[in-house]
XYZ file of C-alpha atoms in Angstrom:
355
model
C 0.074 0.001 -0.018
C 2.910 2.284 0.818
C 4.157 1.906 -2.805
C 0.722 2.860 -4.159
C 0.523 5.932 -2.005
C 3.951 7.014 -3.124
C 3.014 6.586 -6.747
C -0.298 8.495 -6.414
C 1.545 11.287 -4.468
C 3.876 11.781 -7.372
C 0.996 11.896 -9.933
C -0.945 14.456 -7.767
C 2.061 16.736 -7.303
C 2.700 16.727 -11.095
C -0.938 17.245 -12.019
C -1.620 20.424 -13.991
C -5.062 20.505 -15.593
C -5.697 22.624 -18.771
C -9.411 23.280 -17.970
C -12.151 22.639 -15.445
C -13.220 19.417 -17.158
C -9.774 17.831 -16.494
C -10.024 18.970 -12.841
C -13.440 17.325 -12.380
C -11.971 14.128 -13.772
C -9.145 14.409 -11.139
C -11.766 14.842 -8.343
C -13.691 11.780 -9.517
C -10.472 9.704 -9.828
C -9.133 10.470 -6.387
C -11.911 11.931 -4.165
C -15.072 10.407 -5.757
C -17.265 7.847 -3.998
C -15.484 5.137 -6.027
C -12.156 6.926 -6.097
C -8.672 5.675 -5.322
C -8.635 7.197 -1.790
C -11.900 5.456 -0.886
C -10.261 2.209 -2.193
C -7.161 2.736 -0.119
C -9.231 3.231 3.080
C -11.040 -0.085 2.310
C -7.722 -1.809 1.938
C -6.529 -0.211 5.239
C -9.241 -1.982 7.189
C -7.731 -5.371 6.378
C -4.145 -4.517 7.436
C -2.526 -5.723 10.699
C -2.533 -3.493 13.853
C 1.158 -2.803 13.416
C 0.653 -1.662 9.770
C -2.318 0.535 10.779
C -0.179 2.504 13.198
C 2.339 3.178 10.434
C -0.030 3.658 7.431
C -2.788 5.595 9.209
C -0.857 8.842 9.439
C 0.528 8.394 5.832
C -2.964 7.714 4.437
C -4.500 10.773 6.070
C -1.646 12.986 4.862
C -2.149 11.616 1.298
C -5.950 12.402 1.535
C -5.208 15.927 2.677
C -2.806 16.451 -0.156
C -5.433 15.336 -2.785
C -8.074 17.556 -1.265
C -5.731 20.566 -0.965
C -4.604 20.147 -4.596
C -8.176 20.031 -5.826
C -9.288 22.996 -3.728
C -6.431 25.189 -4.873
C -6.966 24.356 -8.524
C -10.773 24.838 -8.196
C -10.312 28.363 -6.746
C -7.907 29.105 -9.619
C -10.533 28.217 -12.342
C -13.384 29.877 -10.391
C -11.347 33.196 -10.291
C -10.855 32.938 -14.075
C -14.548 32.575 -14.654
C -15.273 35.599 -12.395
C -12.723 37.694 -14.156
C -14.118 36.945 -17.592
C -17.585 37.686 -16.359
C -16.500 40.965 -14.918
C -15.107 42.041 -18.196
C -18.420 41.603 -20.056
C -20.608 44.624 -20.752
C -23.832 43.520 -19.200
C -25.687 46.492 -20.942
C -25.323 44.834 -24.339
C -28.448 43.234 -25.744
C -28.795 39.513 -25.422
C -28.289 37.131 -28.340
C -31.906 36.381 -28.567
C -33.486 32.967 -29.392
C -35.131 31.401 -32.413
C -38.949 31.953 -32.590
C -40.880 28.967 -33.690
C -44.210 28.783 -35.534
C -47.540 27.117 -35.394
C -48.307 24.291 -37.687
C -50.357 25.431 -40.772
C -53.138 23.043 -39.776
C -53.292 24.641 -36.381
C -53.354 28.099 -37.895
C -56.273 27.276 -40.189
C -58.058 25.313 -37.480
C -57.915 28.239 -35.091
C -59.127 30.559 -37.817
C -62.115 28.387 -38.675
C -63.078 28.150 -35.012
C -62.793 31.965 -34.616
C -65.123 32.506 -37.517
C -67.837 30.110 -36.228
C -67.548 31.423 -32.653
C -68.550 34.809 -33.867
C -71.644 33.107 -35.260
C -72.406 31.711 -31.858
C -71.053 28.204 -32.375
C -69.372 26.488 -29.400
C -66.478 23.985 -29.630
C -67.220 20.371 -28.769
C -64.827 17.417 -28.632
C -65.132 13.662 -28.223
C -63.078 10.451 -28.061
C -60.969 9.318 -31.062
C -61.842 5.659 -30.309
C -65.552 5.106 -30.919
C -68.166 2.339 -30.736
C -70.193 1.231 -33.792
C -73.342 3.027 -32.595
C -71.828 6.499 -32.398
C -69.653 6.241 -35.398
C -72.213 4.474 -37.807
C -75.518 3.158 -36.644
C -76.851 6.276 -35.086
C -75.916 8.238 -38.212
C -78.074 6.138 -40.559
C -75.168 3.693 -41.357
C -76.954 0.342 -40.695
C -74.942 -2.836 -40.719
C -73.824 -3.822 -44.206
C -74.849 -0.422 -45.604
C -72.876 0.297 -48.825
C -71.950 3.807 -47.627
C -69.719 2.115 -45.000
C -67.393 1.134 -47.867
C -66.586 4.875 -48.357
C -65.127 4.899 -44.898
C -62.853 1.836 -44.869
C -62.068 1.709 -41.188
C -59.386 0.756 -38.646
C -61.310 -1.545 -36.315
C -59.547 -2.359 -32.946
C -59.895 -4.769 -30.071
C -62.421 -3.959 -27.355
C -60.772 -1.806 -24.729
C -61.776 -4.224 -21.825
C -60.831 -7.391 -23.721
C -57.488 -7.278 -25.575
C -57.676 -10.993 -26.450
C -60.573 -11.115 -28.855
C -60.694 -8.816 -31.867
C -64.200 -7.578 -32.715
C -65.584 -7.824 -36.139
C -67.014 -4.756 -37.779
C -70.763 -3.880 -37.509
C -71.722 -5.577 -34.282
C -74.625 -3.262 -33.592
C -75.062 -0.727 -30.710
C -71.863 -0.189 -28.778
C -70.378 -3.529 -30.126
C -67.314 -2.880 -32.345
C -64.767 -0.340 -31.566
C -62.838 1.664 -34.229
C -60.716 4.727 -34.712
C -63.449 7.254 -35.566
C -63.864 7.973 -39.289
C -65.422 11.442 -38.828
C -66.212 13.774 -35.947
C -69.919 13.227 -36.586
C -69.771 10.941 -33.587
C -69.368 13.996 -31.390
C -72.608 15.369 -32.834
C -74.370 12.108 -31.707
C -72.963 12.317 -28.218
C -73.977 15.903 -27.965
C -77.600 15.301 -29.080
C -77.909 12.267 -26.754
C -76.642 14.131 -23.692
C -78.585 17.326 -24.034
C -81.720 19.194 -25.316
C -82.026 21.469 -28.331
C -81.055 24.048 -29.393
C -77.523 22.993 -30.396
C -75.027 25.074 -32.166
C -71.585 23.724 -32.231
C -68.491 22.773 -34.373
C -66.466 19.658 -33.717
C -62.769 19.843 -34.714
C -60.517 16.827 -34.341
C -58.460 14.003 -36.048
C -60.099 11.181 -37.884
C -58.797 7.954 -39.439
C -59.487 6.024 -42.659
C -57.709 3.056 -44.233
C -56.529 4.806 -47.412
C -53.367 4.641 -49.409
C -51.010 7.530 -48.635
C -50.492 9.872 -51.514
C -50.299 13.566 -52.339
C -54.120 13.776 -52.190
C -54.951 11.344 -49.381
C -53.735 9.995 -46.011
C -54.646 7.332 -43.430
C -55.422 10.269 -40.933
C -56.519 13.776 -41.426
C -58.279 16.544 -39.539
C -61.937 17.611 -39.777
C -64.223 20.379 -38.537
C -67.885 19.443 -38.491
C -70.820 21.769 -37.491
C -74.272 21.089 -36.215
C -77.144 23.479 -35.660
C -80.503 22.042 -34.342
C -83.455 24.157 -33.363
C -87.032 24.913 -34.387
C -87.553 26.193 -37.935
C -83.956 25.668 -39.078
C -83.906 25.640 -42.928
C -81.522 24.986 -45.808
C -81.420 28.731 -46.312
C -79.838 29.073 -42.911
C -77.231 26.533 -43.842
C -76.374 28.220 -47.126
C -76.020 31.682 -45.588
C -73.902 30.308 -42.700
C -71.512 28.698 -45.146
C -71.494 31.619 -47.519
C -70.455 33.923 -44.661
C -67.754 31.407 -43.559
C -66.187 31.337 -47.053
C -66.191 35.100 -47.352
C -64.433 35.399 -44.026
C -61.832 32.701 -44.721
C -60.976 33.255 -48.363
C -62.050 36.872 -48.744
C -64.859 38.793 -50.420
C -65.625 37.849 -54.054
C -65.007 34.107 -53.559
C -67.756 32.351 -55.458
C -69.807 29.513 -54.006
C -71.875 26.881 -55.554
C -73.913 23.861 -54.163
C -74.324 20.507 -55.882
C -76.834 17.819 -54.907
C -75.122 14.828 -53.244
C -75.793 11.934 -50.903
C -74.825 11.375 -47.201
C -76.677 8.837 -45.071
C -77.067 11.285 -42.211
C -78.427 14.242 -44.073
C -81.438 14.773 -46.420
C -81.340 16.772 -48.616
C -77.570 16.753 -49.017
C -75.131 18.884 -50.924
C -71.429 19.418 -51.603
C -70.157 22.967 -51.603
C -67.532 24.269 -54.080
C -65.700 27.511 -54.091
C -63.941 29.257 -57.030
C -60.360 27.949 -57.198
C -58.169 30.251 -55.038
C -55.072 29.232 -57.128
C -56.226 30.097 -60.652
C -58.992 32.507 -59.586
C -61.515 30.393 -61.481
C -59.590 30.352 -64.791
C -58.868 26.672 -64.591
C -55.761 24.703 -63.424
C -54.716 21.207 -62.421
C -55.788 21.902 -58.849
C -59.345 22.402 -59.745
C -59.115 19.988 -62.746
C -59.808 23.007 -65.040
C -63.329 23.495 -63.727
C -62.610 26.748 -61.901
C -64.190 25.298 -58.719
C -62.900 23.181 -55.832
C -64.978 21.082 -53.408
C -64.358 22.065 -49.778
C -67.085 20.565 -47.763
C -70.274 18.425 -47.628
C -73.489 19.512 -45.892
C -77.222 18.988 -45.608
C -80.265 19.013 -43.342
C -79.976 16.418 -40.496
C -81.979 13.309 -41.450
C -85.014 12.809 -39.197
C -83.897 9.279 -38.364
C -80.649 10.603 -36.904
C -82.606 13.026 -34.681
C -84.908 10.224 -33.547
C -81.975 7.968 -32.867
C -80.638 10.649 -30.566
C -83.917 11.099 -28.674
C -84.939 14.401 -30.466
C -88.409 14.956 -31.739
C -87.938 15.356 -35.591
C -91.410 16.768 -35.922
C -90.537 19.690 -33.675
C -86.836 20.283 -34.394
C -84.829 20.501 -37.650
C -81.161 21.145 -38.176
C -78.322 21.338 -40.616
C -74.885 19.781 -40.444
C -71.653 20.147 -42.472
C -68.114 18.842 -42.465
C -64.846 19.854 -44.037
C -61.284 18.469 -44.133
C -58.815 21.016 -42.607
C -56.119 19.758 -44.872
C -58.138 20.633 -47.961
C -58.987 24.088 -46.596
C -55.297 24.662 -45.797
C -54.149 23.394 -49.273
C -56.278 26.064 -50.900
C -55.434 28.929 -48.363
C -51.599 28.365 -48.696
C -51.411 26.673 -52.054
C -50.004 23.456 -50.747
C -50.090 20.674 -53.312
C -48.911 17.613 -51.323
C -50.975 16.380 -48.361
C -47.950 14.446 -46.915
C -46.045 17.644 -46.127
C -48.308 18.249 -43.135
C -47.147 15.180 -41.263
C -43.441 14.770 -42.378
C -42.118 17.399 -39.911
C -39.889 18.960 -42.489
C -38.524 22.116 -40.827
C -37.959 23.849 -44.152
C -41.765 23.484 -44.783
C -42.764 24.523 -41.323
C -40.622 27.589 -41.214
C -42.671 29.223 -43.971
C -45.462 29.846 -41.490
C -43.304 31.738 -38.986
C -44.672 35.096 -37.887
C -43.676 37.867 -35.404
C -46.593 36.880 -33.142
C -47.036 33.097 -32.839
């Protein structure tokens, strides 16, 4: 042990660190909880009484040498830091920091919500995992209905039984799936309350589609619902017309085309004049001058009755739009995949002074 102490003493006396990191390595090596001094004291316990009388004083002197060397060097480096700090001009402005930005989908989502809030609509949200009743059956999608093929779905195992996968279309509350639209939130709202309802339902939805520039297996929707006495299709048209003018600017043309949805009757799809070519015709609008942005219609009486609402007393309208489509047109983004690829070069384009 005496030879080890002599060797370590020579190393300590010759030690001259170049920076604080080397000094910290010295502390860990000699003074740390698993350092050499700790190890020497452990060896000291197993020596004979005669050796302890001789080595005890030597070992304590060695420990004091290591601690003194460390403390002296530490004060040296600390004084250098203090000196460097005192030479700085603290009145100079800071270096600043990078300002991030909101995602374009979040920007458009918030803008849509603000527009409808000014019309008296509240925001409602619901679960992304839904049962068959709220996602399909209550909305006039009976089992084996061909319209279900339009929403090829991600069915999952029942939350309280992870061993048995559930087949699609099991009836009320049977099968569970990632929701295919936020219409399920409309059902939950109508089941749990009484008219009038005036709300929008933003959220993420899922469909089993091939990923391409125009489609994805998940996307974002904003749906709206207004149920009260004497609600008409004219109310629906004027509401959506006002929304388009607010979002895309005055002069944007609107047209309605008859369509079919199981949960509305009559139903329509709404187009706006292409924001890219200004109605002249381009590949975005397929040279028609118009682009579809949403589907809408009067709530089917069966849906109202399924939710416990008297369809003879109350009427209502509903609409739904994909936020990605709205954002594509607003910012002229031609590839849907950009929204979920987290490319910083893409996201930096939406930076602003106030985020």
